[in-house]
Amino acid sequence: MPKQKTHKATKKRFRLTATGKVKHRQAGTSHLATRKTHKRRRLLRGTKVLSAAETKRIATALNGYSY
């Protein structure tokens, strides 16, 4: 049987924690920040944990490799 390949785009965007949760960067932080409020920009900082519903799909795409 062939091996499951790691999805490279997923590997660049998500990271698995030791407990199996998935961390990701918030959307909307790259550019066009001047039109967003200070509060909104502040809340978009840092990484967030992905919802449990999406975790299994991301973990399968990563195939055990996150960094």
Tab-separated table of C-alpha atoms in Angstrom:
chain	number	residue	atom	x	y	z
A	1	MET	CA	0.000	0.000	0.000
A	2	PRO	CA	1.244	3.524	-0.722
A	3	LYS	CA	1.860	5.883	2.172
A	4	GLN	CA	-0.404	8.797	3.053
A	5	LYS	CA	1.303	12.033	2.008
A	6	THR	CA	1.380	15.152	4.174
A	7	HIS	CA	-0.702	18.001	2.759
A	8	LYS	CA	1.926	20.748	2.481
A	9	ALA	CA	-0.485	23.702	2.501
A	10	THR	CA	-2.044	22.389	5.720
A	11	LYS	CA	1.416	21.929	7.254
A	12	LYS	CA	2.204	25.601	6.624
A	13	ARG	CA	-1.002	26.875	8.239
A	14	PHE	CA	-1.692	24.598	11.209
A	15	ARG	CA	0.239	23.108	14.089
A	16	LEU	CA	-0.665	20.244	16.414
A	17	THR	CA	-0.207	20.636	20.160
A	18	ALA	CA	0.983	17.793	22.401
A	19	THR	CA	-2.602	17.108	23.498
A	20	GLY	CA	-3.839	16.873	19.902
A	21	LYS	CA	-5.436	20.295	19.547
A	22	VAL	CA	-4.865	22.304	16.364
A	23	LYS	CA	-3.472	25.841	16.534
A	24	HIS	CA	-3.870	28.314	13.685
A	25	ARG	CA	-3.343	31.975	12.858
A	26	GLN	CA	-6.401	34.182	12.705
A	27	ALA	CA	-7.640	35.293	9.308
A	28	GLY	CA	-7.678	38.972	8.419
A	29	THR	CA	-4.300	40.004	9.840
A	30	SER	CA	-2.137	40.244	6.729
A	31	HIS	CA	-3.144	43.569	5.203
A	32	LEU	CA	-5.854	46.258	5.043
A	33	ALA	CA	-5.598	46.705	8.811
A	34	THR	CA	-6.250	50.455	8.793
A	35	ARG	CA	-9.954	50.011	8.204
A	36	LYS	CA	-10.315	47.600	11.124
A	37	THR	CA	-10.919	48.907	14.643
A	38	HIS	CA	-8.156	48.772	17.258
A	39	LYS	CA	-10.200	46.299	19.293
A	40	ARG	CA	-10.665	44.011	16.306
A	41	ARG	CA	-6.938	44.089	15.472
A	42	ARG	CA	-6.049	43.376	19.095
A	43	LEU	CA	-8.370	40.372	19.230
A	44	LEU	CA	-6.885	38.972	16.006
A	45	ARG	CA	-3.369	38.820	17.493
A	46	GLY	CA	-1.747	35.525	18.409
A	47	THR	CA	-2.871	32.002	17.626
A	48	LYS	CA	-6.205	30.365	18.323
A	49	VAL	CA	-7.297	26.743	18.792
A	50	LEU	CA	-9.370	25.239	16.012
A	51	SER	CA	-12.831	23.895	16.772
A	52	ALA	CA	-13.103	20.208	17.608
A	53	ALA	CA	-15.195	19.469	14.501
A	54	GLU	CA	-12.331	20.402	12.148
A	55	THR	CA	-9.509	18.874	14.211
A	56	LYS	CA	-9.782	15.319	12.867
A	57	ARG	CA	-9.694	16.454	9.224
A	58	ILE	CA	-6.622	18.642	9.776
A	59	ALA	CA	-4.817	15.912	11.741
A	60	THR	CA	-5.413	13.464	8.868
A	61	ALA	CA	-4.039	15.946	6.325
A	62	LEU	CA	-0.954	16.535	8.471
A	63	ASN	CA	-0.410	12.775	8.810
A	64	GLY	CA	1.526	13.159	12.057
A	65	TYR	CA	3.842	15.957	10.898
A	66	SER	CA	3.232	19.488	12.079
A	67	TYR	CA	6.811	20.942	12.385
